[in-house]
Amino acid sequence: FLGHFSAISGQYADAISHYSRAAEVADRAAKLDPDSLDIQVTLSECYTSLGQFYQNQSAERSAEYFAKALAV
């Protein structure tokens, strides 16, 4: 939620930092417990947030994150 709050507040550098960090942590957790549906949902949500963040900046990067979200 820190990424969302930062994005709505116009603090885009902070937002991308929060989104990226959340995705890193969720990815590590998914590797430690690959059977956890909760972790998989969280990881997918992190990638979706990154995809949404980049939608207006880089269609290619946005699509990469949306593809990662679908692959989870």
Short mmCIF file of C-alpha atoms in Angstrom, two decimals:
data_model
loop_
_atom_site.label_atom_id
_atom_site.label_comp_id
_atom_site.label_asym_id
_atom_site.label_seq_id
_atom_site.Cartn_x
_atom_site.Cartn_y
_atom_site.Cartn_z
CA PHE A 1 0.00 0.00 0.00
CA LEU A 2 2.96 2.34 0.42
CA GLY A 3 3.49 2.29 -3.34
CA HIS A 4 -0.14 3.20 -3.98
CA PHE A 5 -0.06 5.99 -1.41
CA SER A 6 3.16 7.40 -2.84
CA ALA A 7 1.81 7.25 -6.40
CA ILE A 8 -1.40 9.07 -5.50
CA SER A 9 0.63 11.65 -3.62
CA GLY A 10 2.77 12.31 -6.70
CA GLN A 11 5.89 10.83 -5.12
CA TYR A 12 6.68 8.62 -8.11
CA ALA A 13 10.27 7.75 -7.20
CA ASP A 14 9.09 6.53 -3.80
CA ALA A 15 6.21 4.65 -5.41
CA ILE A 16 8.42 2.67 -7.78
CA SER A 17 10.81 1.94 -4.94
CA HIS A 18 7.99 0.57 -2.78
CA TYR A 19 6.48 -1.45 -5.63
CA SER A 20 9.85 -2.93 -6.58
CA ARG A 21 10.78 -3.78 -3.01
CA ALA A 22 7.40 -5.44 -2.42
CA ALA A 23 7.85 -7.53 -5.57
CA GLU A 24 11.35 -8.59 -4.46
CA VAL A 25 10.11 -9.67 -1.04
CA ALA A 26 7.09 -11.49 -2.49
CA ASP A 27 9.30 -13.24 -5.06
CA ARG A 28 11.64 -14.45 -2.31
CA ALA A 29 8.70 -15.64 -0.24
CA ALA A 30 7.26 -17.49 -3.25
CA LYS A 31 10.57 -19.29 -3.72
CA LEU A 32 10.61 -20.31 -0.05
CA ASP A 33 6.99 -21.51 -0.09
CA PRO A 34 5.95 -22.20 -3.69
CA ASP A 35 2.71 -23.90 -2.62
CA SER A 36 1.33 -20.85 -0.80
CA LEU A 37 -1.58 -19.38 -2.74
CA ASP A 38 -1.54 -16.26 -0.56
CA ILE A 39 2.06 -15.54 -1.51
CA GLN A 40 1.34 -16.18 -5.18
CA VAL A 41 -1.59 -13.74 -5.08
CA THR A 42 0.60 -11.14 -3.37
CA LEU A 43 3.35 -11.59 -5.96
CA SER A 44 0.85 -11.29 -8.79
CA GLU A 45 -0.58 -8.12 -7.23
CA CYS A 46 2.92 -6.65 -6.94
CA TYR A 47 3.61 -7.29 -10.62
CA THR A 48 0.19 -5.87 -11.55
CA SER A 49 0.94 -2.70 -9.58
CA LEU A 50 4.26 -2.34 -11.41
CA GLY A 51 2.50 -2.90 -14.73
CA GLN A 52 -0.04 -0.22 -13.91
CA PHE A 53 2.66 2.17 -12.78
CA TYR A 54 4.48 1.88 -16.12
CA GLN A 55 1.35 1.94 -18.31
CA ASN A 56 1.73 5.58 -19.32
CA GLN A 57 5.52 5.59 -19.38
CA SER A 58 6.59 2.43 -21.16
CA ALA A 59 4.12 0.09 -22.82
CA GLU A 60 6.84 -2.55 -23.20
CA ARG A 61 7.84 -2.50 -19.55
CA SER A 62 4.21 -2.43 -18.48
CA ALA A 63 3.46 -5.49 -20.63
CA GLU A 64 6.44 -7.34 -19.11
CA TYR A 65 5.07 -6.87 -15.60
CA PHE A 66 1.53 -7.82 -16.63
CA ALA A 67 2.94 -10.97 -18.25
CA LYS A 68 4.81 -11.78 -15.02
CA ALA A 69 1.58 -11.32 -13.06
CA LEU A 70 -0.23 -13.76 -15.33
CA ALA A 71 2.59 -16.30 -15.12
CA VAL A 72 2.48 -16.54 -11.32
#
